Amino acid sequence: MLYILDTANIEDIKHCNEFYPLAGVTTNPSIISKEGKHFRETLKEIRHIIGEDKMLHVQTVQKTAEDMIEEAKLLKKECGGVFYIKIPIGEEGLKATMELKKLGIGVTMTTIFTPAQALIAAKAGASFVAPYVNRLDNIIGDGTNVVAEIVKQLDYYKLDCKVLAASFKNAEQVHKCSCVGCHSVTVSADILKALISHPMTDSALEAFEADRIKTYGQKTLLD
Ligand code: G3P
Protein backbone atom coordinates (compact mmCIF):
# COMPACT_ATOMS: atom_id res chain seq x y z
CA MET A 1 0.00 0.00 0.00
CA LEU A 2 1.27 3.45 -0.94
CA TYR A 3 -0.07 6.36 1.12
CA ILE A 4 -0.25 9.61 -0.80
CA LEU A 5 -1.47 12.98 0.42
CA ASP A 6 -4.30 14.60 -1.54
CA THR A 7 -3.70 18.26 -0.78
CA ALA A 8 -1.77 21.38 -1.67
CA ASN A 9 -1.78 22.62 1.92
CA ILE A 10 1.87 23.26 2.69
CA GLU A 11 1.57 22.80 6.46
CA ASP A 12 -0.22 19.45 6.05
CA ILE A 13 2.38 18.28 3.53
CA LYS A 14 5.29 19.26 5.84
CA HIS A 15 3.66 17.52 8.79
CA CYS A 16 2.68 14.29 7.02
CA ASN A 17 5.99 14.05 5.17
CA GLU A 18 7.77 14.15 8.54
CA PHE A 19 5.53 11.79 10.50
CA TYR A 20 4.03 9.30 8.02
CA PRO A 21 5.46 6.84 5.46
CA LEU A 22 4.34 9.09 2.63
CA ALA A 23 4.88 8.03 -1.00
CA GLY A 24 4.00 11.40 -2.48
CA VAL A 25 1.39 14.10 -3.08
CA THR A 26 -1.53 14.41 -5.50
CA THR A 27 -3.19 17.65 -6.49
CA ASN A 28 -5.94 18.73 -8.83
CA PRO A 29 -7.14 22.20 -9.89
CA SER A 30 -9.80 22.28 -7.13
CA ILE A 31 -7.24 21.35 -4.46
CA ILE A 32 -4.70 23.98 -5.55
CA SER A 33 -7.29 26.72 -5.95
CA LYS A 34 -8.56 25.99 -2.42
CA GLU A 35 -5.21 27.21 -1.06
CA GLY A 36 -5.52 30.44 -3.07
CA LYS A 37 -1.83 30.48 -4.00
CA HIS A 38 0.10 30.72 -7.25
CA PHE A 39 -0.16 27.41 -9.17
CA ARG A 40 3.49 27.03 -10.24
CA GLU A 41 4.92 28.29 -6.94
CA THR A 42 2.73 25.84 -5.01
CA LEU A 43 4.02 22.90 -7.05
CA LYS A 44 7.63 23.98 -6.56
CA GLU A 45 7.08 24.32 -2.83
CA ILE A 46 5.55 20.84 -2.62
CA ARG A 47 8.49 19.33 -4.51
CA HIS A 48 10.93 21.11 -2.22
CA ILE A 49 9.25 19.57 0.83
CA ILE A 50 8.88 15.99 -0.41
CA GLY A 51 12.18 15.81 -2.32
CA GLU A 52 12.95 14.30 -5.71
CA ASP A 53 12.25 10.65 -4.86
CA LYS A 54 8.60 10.93 -3.86
CA MET A 55 5.77 11.05 -6.35
CA LEU A 56 4.09 14.27 -7.39
CA HIS A 57 0.85 13.81 -9.40
CA VAL A 58 -0.37 16.99 -11.09
CA GLN A 59 -3.54 17.32 -13.16
CA THR A 60 -3.58 18.74 -16.66
CA VAL A 61 -6.16 21.44 -17.43
CA GLN A 62 -5.85 20.99 -21.21
CA LYS A 63 -8.62 19.65 -23.43
CA THR A 64 -6.85 18.13 -26.46
CA ALA A 65 -4.33 15.29 -26.50
CA GLU A 66 -1.71 17.54 -28.10
CA ASP A 67 -2.07 20.22 -25.42
CA MET A 68 -2.12 17.62 -22.63
CA ILE A 69 1.18 16.23 -23.92
CA GLU A 70 2.74 19.69 -24.11
CA GLU A 71 1.55 20.54 -20.61
CA ALA A 72 2.81 17.21 -19.26
CA LYS A 73 6.29 17.89 -20.70
CA LEU A 74 6.31 21.40 -19.24
CA LEU A 75 5.08 20.32 -15.79
CA LYS A 76 7.50 17.39 -15.64
CA LYS A 77 10.38 19.76 -16.39
CA GLU A 78 9.21 22.32 -13.82
CA CYS A 79 8.32 19.86 -11.06
CA GLY A 80 11.33 17.54 -11.54
CA GLY A 81 11.69 14.32 -9.54
CA VAL A 82 9.23 11.44 -9.75
CA PHE A 83 6.36 12.98 -11.68
CA TYR A 84 2.98 11.80 -12.98
CA ILE A 85 0.58 13.81 -15.08
CA LYS A 86 -3.04 13.30 -14.03
CA ILE A 87 -5.34 13.03 -17.03
CA PRO A 88 -9.12 12.56 -16.84
CA ILE A 89 -10.49 9.52 -18.72
CA GLY A 90 -11.81 10.32 -22.22
CA GLU A 91 -10.78 9.93 -25.85
CA GLU A 92 -8.31 12.85 -25.85
CA GLY A 93 -6.89 11.64 -22.55
CA LEU A 94 -6.37 8.10 -23.84
CA LYS A 95 -4.64 9.40 -26.97
CA ALA A 96 -2.36 11.55 -24.80
CA THR A 97 -1.64 8.61 -22.49
CA MET A 98 -0.49 6.37 -25.37
CA GLU A 99 1.88 9.10 -26.58
CA LEU A 100 3.16 9.97 -23.12
CA LYS A 101 3.89 6.31 -22.50
CA LYS A 102 6.25 6.37 -25.51
CA LEU A 103 7.87 9.54 -24.15
CA GLY A 104 8.40 7.93 -20.74
CA ILE A 105 6.10 10.31 -18.85
CA GLY A 106 3.93 8.52 -16.27
CA VAL A 107 0.17 9.02 -16.41
CA THR A 108 -2.38 8.76 -13.62
CA MET A 109 -5.79 8.43 -15.25
CA THR A 110 -8.40 10.10 -13.06
CA THR A 111 -12.17 10.52 -12.69
CA ILE A 112 -12.57 6.74 -12.94
CA PHE A 113 -15.98 5.40 -11.88
CA THR A 114 -16.11 1.95 -13.52
CA PRO A 115 -13.78 -1.04 -13.94
CA ALA A 116 -14.30 -0.78 -17.73
CA GLN A 117 -12.86 2.75 -17.75
CA ALA A 118 -9.92 1.60 -15.64
CA LEU A 119 -9.14 -1.36 -17.88
CA ILE A 120 -8.99 0.75 -21.03
CA ALA A 121 -6.88 3.37 -19.22
CA ALA A 122 -4.43 0.65 -18.17
CA LYS A 123 -4.32 -0.77 -21.70
CA ALA A 124 -3.51 2.73 -23.01
CA GLY A 125 -0.48 2.76 -20.71
CA ALA A 126 -1.56 4.59 -17.56
CA SER A 127 0.69 3.82 -14.58
CA PHE A 128 -2.13 4.51 -12.11
CA VAL A 129 -5.92 4.56 -12.37
CA ALA A 130 -7.81 6.67 -9.84
CA PRO A 131 -11.36 5.57 -8.94
CA TYR A 132 -13.32 8.07 -6.82
CA VAL A 133 -14.51 5.99 -3.89
CA ASN A 134 -16.60 8.48 -1.89
CA ARG A 135 -18.31 9.94 -4.94
CA LEU A 136 -19.37 6.37 -5.82
CA ASP A 137 -20.49 5.70 -2.24
CA ASN A 138 -22.58 8.88 -2.37
CA ILE A 139 -24.70 7.39 -5.17
CA ILE A 140 -24.81 3.90 -3.60
CA GLY A 141 -22.21 2.86 -6.18
CA ASP A 142 -20.11 0.75 -3.76
CA GLY A 143 -16.72 2.41 -4.22
CA THR A 144 -14.88 -0.46 -2.51
CA ASN A 145 -16.37 -3.00 -4.90
CA VAL A 146 -15.35 -0.91 -7.90
CA VAL A 147 -11.80 -0.80 -6.50
CA ALA A 148 -11.86 -4.58 -5.90
CA GLU A 149 -12.98 -5.28 -9.46
CA ILE A 150 -10.29 -3.02 -10.90
CA VAL A 151 -7.59 -4.69 -8.78
CA LYS A 152 -8.84 -8.10 -10.00
CA GLN A 153 -8.84 -7.06 -13.65
CA LEU A 154 -5.34 -5.55 -13.55
CA ASP A 155 -4.11 -8.74 -11.96
CA TYR A 156 -6.05 -11.04 -14.33
CA TYR A 157 -4.66 -9.33 -17.43
CA LYS A 158 -1.22 -8.82 -15.83
CA LEU A 159 -1.21 -5.10 -16.60
CA ASP A 160 1.56 -2.85 -15.33
CA CYS A 161 -0.82 -0.40 -13.67
CA LYS A 162 -1.78 0.33 -10.05
CA VAL A 163 -5.02 1.44 -8.47
CA LEU A 164 -4.69 4.83 -6.80
CA ALA A 165 -8.02 5.09 -5.01
CA ALA A 166 -9.12 8.66 -4.33
CA SER A 167 -11.97 10.81 -3.00
CA PHE A 168 -12.15 9.44 0.54
CA LYS A 169 -14.25 10.97 3.28
CA ASN A 170 -13.40 8.61 6.15
CA ALA A 171 -10.90 6.04 7.40
CA GLU A 172 -13.37 3.16 7.03
CA GLN A 173 -13.44 3.63 3.24
CA VAL A 174 -9.61 3.50 3.15
CA HIS A 175 -9.54 0.40 5.34
CA LYS A 176 -12.08 -1.38 3.13
CA CYS A 177 -10.00 -0.59 0.04
CA SER A 178 -6.86 -1.95 1.69
CA CYS A 179 -8.77 -5.19 2.44
CA VAL A 180 -9.38 -5.77 -1.27
CA GLY A 181 -5.73 -5.29 -2.26
CA CYS A 182 -5.87 -1.67 -3.42
CA HIS A 183 -2.28 -0.69 -4.34
CA SER A 184 -2.36 2.94 -3.24
CA VAL A 185 -4.64 5.59 -1.77
CA THR A 186 -4.58 9.37 -1.80
CA VAL A 187 -6.08 10.90 1.33
CA SER A 188 -6.29 14.07 3.41
CA ALA A 189 -4.07 14.67 6.45
CA ASP A 190 -7.13 14.19 8.68
CA ILE A 191 -7.79 10.73 7.27
CA LEU A 192 -4.12 9.70 7.69
CA LYS A 193 -4.40 10.76 11.33
CA ALA A 194 -7.69 8.87 11.75
CA LEU A 195 -6.04 5.71 10.38
CA ILE A 196 -3.59 5.57 13.29
CA SER A 197 -5.91 6.82 16.03
CA HIS A 198 -7.74 4.63 18.53
CA PRO A 199 -9.10 5.52 22.00
CA MET A 200 -7.79 2.21 23.39
CA THR A 201 -4.28 3.08 22.18
CA ASP A 202 -4.58 6.37 24.09
CA SER A 203 -5.81 4.70 27.29
CA ALA A 204 -3.10 1.99 27.10
CA LEU A 205 -0.41 4.69 26.86
CA GLU A 206 -1.93 6.65 29.76
CA ALA A 207 -1.87 3.51 31.94
CA PHE A 208 1.78 2.72 31.00
CA GLU A 209 2.75 6.27 31.92
CA ALA A 210 0.88 6.28 35.22
CA ASP A 211 2.42 2.92 36.29
CA ARG A 212 5.91 4.01 35.32
CA ILE A 213 5.69 7.29 37.26
CA LYS A 214 4.21 5.51 40.29
CA THR A 215 7.19 3.12 40.46
CA TYR A 216 10.16 5.10 39.10
CA GLY A 217 9.09 8.75 39.41
CA GLN A 218 9.14 11.42 36.70
CA LYS A 219 12.73 10.86 35.54
CA THR A 220 13.43 8.75 32.44
CA LEU A 221 16.70 7.18 31.16
CA LEU A 222 17.33 10.38 29.21
CA ASP A 223 17.24 12.69 32.26
O1 G3P B 1 -7.92 13.05 -5.99
C1 G3P B 1 -9.29 13.19 -6.38
C2 G3P B 1 -10.02 13.74 -5.28
O2 G3P B 1 -9.38 14.94 -4.87
C3 G3P B 1 -11.49 13.99 -5.48
O3 G3P B 1 -11.96 14.06 -4.20
O4 G3P B 1 -13.28 14.82 -2.33
O5 G3P B 1 -13.46 16.00 -4.52
O6 G3P B 1 -14.42 13.69 -4.22
P1 G3P B 1 -13.36 14.68 -3.82
PDB file of C-alpha atoms and ligand atoms in Angstrom:
ATOM      1  CA  MET A   1       0.000   0.000   0.000  1.00  0.00           C
ATOM      2  CA  LEU A   2       1.269   3.452  -0.938  1.00  0.00           C
ATOM      3  CA  TYR A   3      -0.067   6.360   1.124  1.00  0.00           C
ATOM      4  CA  ILE A   4      -0.252   9.606  -0.799  1.00  0.00           C
ATOM      5  CA  LEU A   5      -1.471  12.977   0.421  1.00  0.00           C
ATOM      6  CA  ASP A   6      -4.300  14.596  -1.545  1.00  0.00           C
ATOM      7  CA  THR A   7      -3.700  18.257  -0.775  1.00  0.00           C
ATOM      8  CA  ALA A   8      -1.775  21.384  -1.671  1.00  0.00           C
ATOM      9  CA  ASN A   9      -1.785  22.624   1.917  1.00  0.00           C
ATOM     10  CA  ILE A  10       1.867  23.257   2.691  1.00  0.00           C
ATOM     11  CA  GLU A  11       1.575  22.798   6.464  1.00  0.00           C
ATOM     12  CA  ASP A  12      -0.217  19.452   6.051  1.00  0.00           C
ATOM     13  CA  ILE A  13       2.384  18.277   3.526  1.00  0.00           C
ATOM     14  CA  LYS A  14       5.289  19.262   5.835  1.00  0.00           C
ATOM     15  CA  HIS A  15       3.663  17.517   8.787  1.00  0.00           C
ATOM     16  CA  CYS A  16       2.682  14.288   7.017  1.00  0.00           C
ATOM     17  CA  ASN A  17       5.987  14.054   5.167  1.00  0.00           C
ATOM     18  CA  GLU A  18       7.767  14.147   8.535  1.00  0.00           C
ATOM     19  CA  PHE A  19       5.528  11.790  10.505  1.00  0.00           C
ATOM     20  CA  TYR A  20       4.029   9.297   8.017  1.00  0.00           C
ATOM     21  CA  PRO A  21       5.460   6.842   5.456  1.00  0.00           C
ATOM     22  CA  LEU A  22       4.337   9.086   2.626  1.00  0.00           C
ATOM     23  CA  ALA A  23       4.885   8.030  -1.004  1.00  0.00           C
ATOM     24  CA  GLY A  24       3.998  11.404  -2.479  1.00  0.00           C
ATOM     25  CA  VAL A  25       1.393  14.096  -3.078  1.00  0.00           C
ATOM     26  CA  THR A  26      -1.530  14.414  -5.502  1.00  0.00           C
ATOM     27  CA  THR A  27      -3.188  17.650  -6.495  1.00  0.00           C
ATOM     28  CA  ASN A  28      -5.939  18.734  -8.832  1.00  0.00           C
ATOM     29  CA  PRO A  29      -7.144  22.200  -9.887  1.00  0.00           C
ATOM     30  CA  SER A  30      -9.799  22.280  -7.126  1.00  0.00           C
ATOM     31  CA  ILE A  31      -7.240  21.346  -4.458  1.00  0.00           C
ATOM     32  CA  ILE A  32      -4.702  23.976  -5.552  1.00  0.00           C
ATOM     33  CA  SER A  33      -7.289  26.724  -5.952  1.00  0.00           C
ATOM     34  CA  LYS A  34      -8.562  25.987  -2.418  1.00  0.00           C
ATOM     35  CA  GLU A  35      -5.212  27.206  -1.058  1.00  0.00           C
ATOM     36  CA  GLY A  36      -5.517  30.437  -3.068  1.00  0.00           C
ATOM     37  CA  LYS A  37      -1.832  30.478  -3.996  1.00  0.00           C
ATOM     38  CA  HIS A  38       0.100  30.719  -7.255  1.00  0.00           C
ATOM     39  CA  PHE A  39      -0.155  27.409  -9.175  1.00  0.00           C
ATOM     40  CA  ARG A  40       3.486  27.027 -10.237  1.00  0.00           C
ATOM     41  CA  GLU A  41       4.924  28.287  -6.944  1.00  0.00           C
ATOM     42  CA  THR A  42       2.732  25.842  -5.014  1.00  0.00           C
ATOM     43  CA  LEU A  43       4.016  22.899  -7.048  1.00  0.00           C
ATOM     44  CA  LYS A  44       7.630  23.980  -6.556  1.00  0.00           C
ATOM     45  CA  GLU A  45       7.080  24.322  -2.827  1.00  0.00           C
ATOM     46  CA  ILE A  46       5.545  20.844  -2.625  1.00  0.00           C
ATOM     47  CA  ARG A  47       8.492  19.333  -4.512  1.00  0.00           C
ATOM     48  CA  HIS A  48      10.935  21.113  -2.223  1.00  0.00           C
ATOM     49  CA  ILE A  49       9.251  19.571   0.828  1.00  0.00           C
ATOM     50  CA  ILE A  50       8.877  15.989  -0.414  1.00  0.00           C
ATOM     51  CA  GLY A  51      12.183  15.808  -2.322  1.00  0.00           C
ATOM     52  CA  GLU A  52      12.950  14.304  -5.715  1.00  0.00           C
ATOM     53  CA  ASP A  53      12.251  10.653  -4.863  1.00  0.00           C
ATOM     54  CA  LYS A  54       8.603  10.930  -3.856  1.00  0.00           C
ATOM     55  CA  MET A  55       5.769  11.051  -6.354  1.00  0.00           C
ATOM     56  CA  LEU A  56       4.088  14.269  -7.391  1.00  0.00           C
ATOM     57  CA  HIS A  57       0.851  13.814  -9.399  1.00  0.00           C
ATOM     58  CA  VAL A  58      -0.373  16.989 -11.091  1.00  0.00           C
ATOM     59  CA  GLN A  59      -3.538  17.318 -13.158  1.00  0.00           C
ATOM     60  CA  THR A  60      -3.580  18.743 -16.658  1.00  0.00           C
ATOM     61  CA  VAL A  61      -6.156  21.439 -17.432  1.00  0.00           C
ATOM     62  CA  GLN A  62      -5.851  20.990 -21.206  1.00  0.00           C
ATOM     63  CA  LYS A  63      -8.623  19.650 -23.425  1.00  0.00           C
ATOM     64  CA  THR A  64      -6.851  18.134 -26.456  1.00  0.00           C
ATOM     65  CA  ALA A  65      -4.330  15.287 -26.499  1.00  0.00           C
ATOM     66  CA  GLU A  66      -1.709  17.536 -28.102  1.00  0.00           C
ATOM     67  CA  ASP A  67      -2.074  20.221 -25.417  1.00  0.00           C
ATOM     68  CA  MET A  68      -2.121  17.621 -22.629  1.00  0.00           C
ATOM     69  CA  ILE A  69       1.180  16.226 -23.917  1.00  0.00           C
ATOM     70  CA  GLU A  70       2.744  19.689 -24.108  1.00  0.00           C
ATOM     71  CA  GLU A  71       1.552  20.545 -20.606  1.00  0.00           C
ATOM     72  CA  ALA A  72       2.809  17.212 -19.257  1.00  0.00           C
ATOM     73  CA  LYS A  73       6.289  17.889 -20.696  1.00  0.00           C
ATOM     74  CA  LEU A  74       6.306  21.399 -19.239  1.00  0.00           C
ATOM     75  CA  LEU A  75       5.080  20.320 -15.794  1.00  0.00           C
ATOM     76  CA  LYS A  76       7.503  17.388 -15.637  1.00  0.00           C
ATOM     77  CA  LYS A  77      10.376  19.765 -16.387  1.00  0.00           C
ATOM     78  CA  GLU A  78       9.207  22.324 -13.825  1.00  0.00           C
ATOM     79  CA  CYS A  79       8.324  19.861 -11.059  1.00  0.00           C
ATOM     80  CA  GLY A  80      11.327  17.541 -11.544  1.00  0.00           C
ATOM     81  CA  GLY A  81      11.693  14.318  -9.535  1.00  0.00           C
ATOM     82  CA  VAL A  82       9.235  11.445  -9.746  1.00  0.00           C
ATOM     83  CA  PHE A  83       6.357  12.979 -11.676  1.00  0.00           C
ATOM     84  CA  TYR A  84       2.983  11.799 -12.984  1.00  0.00           C
ATOM     85  CA  ILE A  85       0.580  13.813 -15.076  1.00  0.00           C
ATOM     86  CA  LYS A  86      -3.037  13.302 -14.033  1.00  0.00           C
ATOM     87  CA  ILE A  87      -5.340  13.033 -17.029  1.00  0.00           C
ATOM     88  CA  PRO A  88      -9.124  12.558 -16.838  1.00  0.00           C
ATOM     89  CA  ILE A  89     -10.486   9.517 -18.725  1.00  0.00           C
ATOM     90  CA  GLY A  90     -11.807  10.316 -22.224  1.00  0.00           C
ATOM     91  CA  GLU A  91     -10.776   9.928 -25.853  1.00  0.00           C
ATOM     92  CA  GLU A  92      -8.313  12.852 -25.848  1.00  0.00           C
ATOM     93  CA  GLY A  93      -6.893  11.636 -22.546  1.00  0.00           C
ATOM     94  CA  LEU A  94      -6.370   8.101 -23.841  1.00  0.00           C
ATOM     95  CA  LYS A  95      -4.637   9.396 -26.968  1.00  0.00           C
ATOM     96  CA  ALA A  96      -2.357  11.553 -24.802  1.00  0.00           C
ATOM     97  CA  THR A  97      -1.644   8.606 -22.489  1.00  0.00           C
ATOM     98  CA  MET A  98      -0.492   6.375 -25.365  1.00  0.00           C
ATOM     99  CA  GLU A  99       1.877   9.104 -26.583  1.00  0.00           C
ATOM    100  CA  LEU A 100       3.156   9.971 -23.119  1.00  0.00           C
ATOM    101  CA  LYS A 101       3.893   6.305 -22.504  1.00  0.00           C
ATOM    102  CA  LYS A 102       6.248   6.370 -25.508  1.00  0.00           C
ATOM    103  CA  LEU A 103       7.868   9.537 -24.148  1.00  0.00           C
ATOM    104  CA  GLY A 104       8.402   7.931 -20.735  1.00  0.00           C
ATOM    105  CA  ILE A 105       6.095  10.308 -18.847  1.00  0.00           C
ATOM    106  CA  GLY A 106       3.934   8.517 -16.273  1.00  0.00           C
ATOM    107  CA  VAL A 107       0.166   9.025 -16.405  1.00  0.00           C
ATOM    108  CA  THR A 108      -2.382   8.762 -13.620  1.00  0.00           C
ATOM    109  CA  MET A 109      -5.785   8.432 -15.249  1.00  0.00           C
ATOM    110  CA  THR A 110      -8.397  10.098 -13.063  1.00  0.00           C
ATOM    111  CA  THR A 111     -12.175  10.516 -12.692  1.00  0.00           C
ATOM    112  CA  ILE A 112     -12.570   6.742 -12.941  1.00  0.00           C
ATOM    113  CA  PHE A 113     -15.979   5.398 -11.881  1.00  0.00           C
ATOM    114  CA  THR A 114     -16.109   1.954 -13.516  1.00  0.00           C
ATOM    115  CA  PRO A 115     -13.783  -1.041 -13.944  1.00  0.00           C
ATOM    116  CA  ALA A 116     -14.305  -0.779 -17.732  1.00  0.00           C
ATOM    117  CA  GLN A 117     -12.864   2.755 -17.746  1.00  0.00           C
ATOM    118  CA  ALA A 118      -9.920   1.598 -15.636  1.00  0.00           C
ATOM    119  CA  LEU A 119      -9.135  -1.358 -17.875  1.00  0.00           C
ATOM    120  CA  ILE A 120      -8.985   0.747 -21.026  1.00  0.00           C
ATOM    121  CA  ALA A 121      -6.875   3.371 -19.220  1.00  0.00           C
ATOM    122  CA  ALA A 122      -4.431   0.647 -18.168  1.00  0.00           C
ATOM    123  CA  LYS A 123      -4.322  -0.772 -21.698  1.00  0.00           C
ATOM    124  CA  ALA A 124      -3.510   2.730 -23.007  1.00  0.00           C
ATOM    125  CA  GLY A 125      -0.478   2.759 -20.711  1.00  0.00           C
ATOM    126  CA  ALA A 126      -1.561   4.585 -17.558  1.00  0.00           C
ATOM    127  CA  SER A 127       0.693   3.823 -14.582  1.00  0.00           C
ATOM    128  CA  PHE A 128      -2.133   4.513 -12.106  1.00  0.00           C
ATOM    129  CA  VAL A 129      -5.922   4.564 -12.375  1.00  0.00           C
ATOM    130  CA  ALA A 130      -7.815   6.666  -9.844  1.00  0.00           C
ATOM    131  CA  PRO A 131     -11.356   5.573  -8.935  1.00  0.00           C
ATOM    132  CA  TYR A 132     -13.323   8.070  -6.817  1.00  0.00           C
ATOM    133  CA  VAL A 133     -14.513   5.992  -3.885  1.00  0.00           C
ATOM    134  CA  ASN A 134     -16.596   8.481  -1.889  1.00  0.00           C
ATOM    135  CA  ARG A 135     -18.306   9.936  -4.941  1.00  0.00           C
ATOM    136  CA  LEU A 136     -19.372   6.365  -5.818  1.00  0.00           C
ATOM    137  CA  ASP A 137     -20.494   5.695  -2.244  1.00  0.00           C
ATOM    138  CA  ASN A 138     -22.582   8.882  -2.371  1.00  0.00           C
ATOM    139  CA  ILE A 139     -24.696   7.392  -5.171  1.00  0.00           C
ATOM    140  CA  ILE A 140     -24.809   3.905  -3.600  1.00  0.00           C
ATOM    141  CA  GLY A 141     -22.209   2.861  -6.182  1.00  0.00           C
ATOM    142  CA  ASP A 142     -20.114   0.754  -3.763  1.00  0.00           C
ATOM    143  CA  GLY A 143     -16.721   2.406  -4.220  1.00  0.00           C
ATOM    144  CA  THR A 144     -14.880  -0.459  -2.515  1.00  0.00           C
ATOM    145  CA  ASN A 145     -16.368  -3.003  -4.901  1.00  0.00           C
ATOM    146  CA  VAL A 146     -15.348  -0.914  -7.905  1.00  0.00           C
ATOM    147  CA  VAL A 147     -11.801  -0.801  -6.498  1.00  0.00           C
ATOM    148  CA  ALA A 148     -11.863  -4.578  -5.901  1.00  0.00           C
ATOM    149  CA  GLU A 149     -12.979  -5.285  -9.464  1.00  0.00           C
ATOM    150  CA  ILE A 150     -10.285  -3.023 -10.904  1.00  0.00           C
ATOM    151  CA  VAL A 151      -7.591  -4.695  -8.785  1.00  0.00           C
ATOM    152  CA  LYS A 152      -8.837  -8.098  -9.999  1.00  0.00           C
ATOM    153  CA  GLN A 153      -8.835  -7.058 -13.653  1.00  0.00           C
ATOM    154  CA  LEU A 154      -5.341  -5.551 -13.547  1.00  0.00           C
ATOM    155  CA  ASP A 155      -4.108  -8.741 -11.956  1.00  0.00           C
ATOM    156  CA  TYR A 156      -6.051 -11.035 -14.332  1.00  0.00           C
ATOM    157  CA  TYR A 157      -4.660  -9.330 -17.431  1.00  0.00           C
ATOM    158  CA  LYS A 158      -1.216  -8.815 -15.827  1.00  0.00           C
ATOM    159  CA  LEU A 159      -1.211  -5.097 -16.602  1.00  0.00           C
ATOM    160  CA  ASP A 160       1.559  -2.852 -15.332  1.00  0.00           C
ATOM    161  CA  CYS A 161      -0.823  -0.397 -13.675  1.00  0.00           C
ATOM    162  CA  LYS A 162      -1.777   0.334 -10.053  1.00  0.00           C
ATOM    163  CA  VAL A 163      -5.024   1.437  -8.472  1.00  0.00           C
ATOM    164  CA  LEU A 164      -4.686   4.830  -6.796  1.00  0.00           C
ATOM    165  CA  ALA A 165      -8.022   5.086  -5.006  1.00  0.00           C
ATOM    166  CA  ALA A 166      -9.117   8.663  -4.326  1.00  0.00           C
ATOM    167  CA  SER A 167     -11.965  10.809  -2.999  1.00  0.00           C
ATOM    168  CA  PHE A 168     -12.150   9.443   0.542  1.00  0.00           C
ATOM    169  CA  LYS A 169     -14.254  10.970   3.277  1.00  0.00           C
ATOM    170  CA  ASN A 170     -13.399   8.611   6.154  1.00  0.00           C
ATOM    171  CA  ALA A 171     -10.900   6.039   7.401  1.00  0.00           C
ATOM    172  CA  GLU A 172     -13.369   3.158   7.026  1.00  0.00           C
ATOM    173  CA  GLN A 173     -13.436   3.633   3.242  1.00  0.00           C
ATOM    174  CA  VAL A 174      -9.614   3.498   3.148  1.00  0.00           C
ATOM    175  CA  HIS A 175      -9.540   0.398   5.342  1.00  0.00           C
ATOM    176  CA  LYS A 176     -12.079  -1.379   3.127  1.00  0.00           C
ATOM    177  CA  CYS A 177     -10.003  -0.587   0.035  1.00  0.00           C
ATOM    178  CA  SER A 178      -6.859  -1.948   1.686  1.00  0.00           C
ATOM    179  CA  CYS A 179      -8.769  -5.189   2.442  1.00  0.00           C
ATOM    180  CA  VAL A 180      -9.380  -5.766  -1.274  1.00  0.00           C
ATOM    181  CA  GLY A 181      -5.733  -5.290  -2.258  1.00  0.00           C
ATOM    182  CA  CYS A 182      -5.866  -1.666  -3.417  1.00  0.00           C
ATOM    183  CA  HIS A 183      -2.277  -0.689  -4.341  1.00  0.00           C
ATOM    184  CA  SER A 184      -2.362   2.939  -3.239  1.00  0.00           C
ATOM    185  CA  VAL A 185      -4.642   5.592  -1.774  1.00  0.00           C
ATOM    186  CA  THR A 186      -4.580   9.369  -1.798  1.00  0.00           C
ATOM    187  CA  VAL A 187      -6.082  10.900   1.332  1.00  0.00           C
ATOM    188  CA  SER A 188      -6.294  14.074   3.411  1.00  0.00           C
ATOM    189  CA  ALA A 189      -4.072  14.666   6.446  1.00  0.00           C
ATOM    190  CA  ASP A 190      -7.130  14.186   8.678  1.00  0.00           C
ATOM    191  CA  ILE A 191      -7.787  10.726   7.265  1.00  0.00           C
ATOM    192  CA  LEU A 192      -4.123   9.704   7.693  1.00  0.00           C
ATOM    193  CA  LYS A 193      -4.396  10.756  11.329  1.00  0.00           C
ATOM    194  CA  ALA A 194      -7.687   8.870  11.751  1.00  0.00           C
ATOM    195  CA  LEU A 195      -6.041   5.713  10.375  1.00  0.00           C
ATOM    196  CA  ILE A 196      -3.585   5.570  13.286  1.00  0.00           C
ATOM    197  CA  SER A 197      -5.913   6.816  16.027  1.00  0.00           C
ATOM    198  CA  HIS A 198      -7.737   4.630  18.526  1.00  0.00           C
ATOM    199  CA  PRO A 199      -9.096   5.523  21.998  1.00  0.00           C
ATOM    200  CA  MET A 200      -7.795   2.211  23.388  1.00  0.00           C
ATOM    201  CA  THR A 201      -4.278   3.083  22.179  1.00  0.00           C
ATOM    202  CA  ASP A 202      -4.581   6.372  24.094  1.00  0.00           C
ATOM    203  CA  SER A 203      -5.811   4.699  27.295  1.00  0.00           C
ATOM    204  CA  ALA A 204      -3.102   1.993  27.096  1.00  0.00           C
ATOM    205  CA  LEU A 205      -0.414   4.685  26.864  1.00  0.00           C
ATOM    206  CA  GLU A 206      -1.927   6.650  29.760  1.00  0.00           C
ATOM    207  CA  ALA A 207      -1.871   3.513  31.935  1.00  0.00           C
ATOM    208  CA  PHE A 208       1.783   2.722  31.001  1.00  0.00           C
ATOM    209  CA  GLU A 209       2.755   6.275  31.916  1.00  0.00           C
ATOM    210  CA  ALA A 210       0.881   6.277  35.224  1.00  0.00           C
ATOM    211  CA  ASP A 211       2.422   2.921  36.289  1.00  0.00           C
ATOM    212  CA  ARG A 212       5.913   4.014  35.316  1.00  0.00           C
ATOM    213  CA  ILE A 213       5.691   7.289  37.257  1.00  0.00           C
ATOM    214  CA  LYS A 214       4.212   5.507  40.294  1.00  0.00           C
ATOM    215  CA  THR A 215       7.186   3.121  40.465  1.00  0.00           C
ATOM    216  CA  TYR A 216      10.156   5.100  39.101  1.00  0.00           C
ATOM    217  CA  GLY A 217       9.087   8.753  39.406  1.00  0.00           C
ATOM    218  CA  GLN A 218       9.142  11.425  36.700  1.00  0.00           C
ATOM    219  CA  LYS A 219      12.732  10.863  35.541  1.00  0.00           C
ATOM    220  CA  THR A 220      13.431   8.754  32.437  1.00  0.00           C
ATOM    221  CA  LEU A 221      16.699   7.175  31.159  1.00  0.00           C
ATOM    222  CA  LEU A 222      17.326  10.378  29.207  1.00  0.00           C
ATOM    223  CA  ASP A 223      17.240  12.690  32.257  1.00  0.00           C
TER     224      ASP A 223
HETATM  225  O1  G3P B   1      -7.924  13.049  -5.995  1.00  0.00           O
HETATM  226  C1  G3P B   1      -9.285  13.187  -6.383  1.00  0.00           C
HETATM  227  C2  G3P B   1     -10.019  13.744  -5.276  1.00  0.00           C
HETATM  228  O2  G3P B   1      -9.383  14.938  -4.865  1.00  0.00           O
HETATM  229  C3  G3P B   1     -11.491  13.990  -5.477  1.00  0.00           C
HETATM  230  O3  G3P B   1     -11.957  14.059  -4.198  1.00  0.00           O
HETATM  231  O4  G3P B   1     -13.276  14.817  -2.332  1.00  0.00           O
HETATM  232  O5  G3P B   1     -13.465  15.995  -4.521  1.00  0.00           O
HETATM  233  O6  G3P B   1     -14.415  13.694  -4.223  1.00  0.00           O
HETATM  234  P1  G3P B   1     -13.364  14.681  -3.819  1.00  0.00           P
END
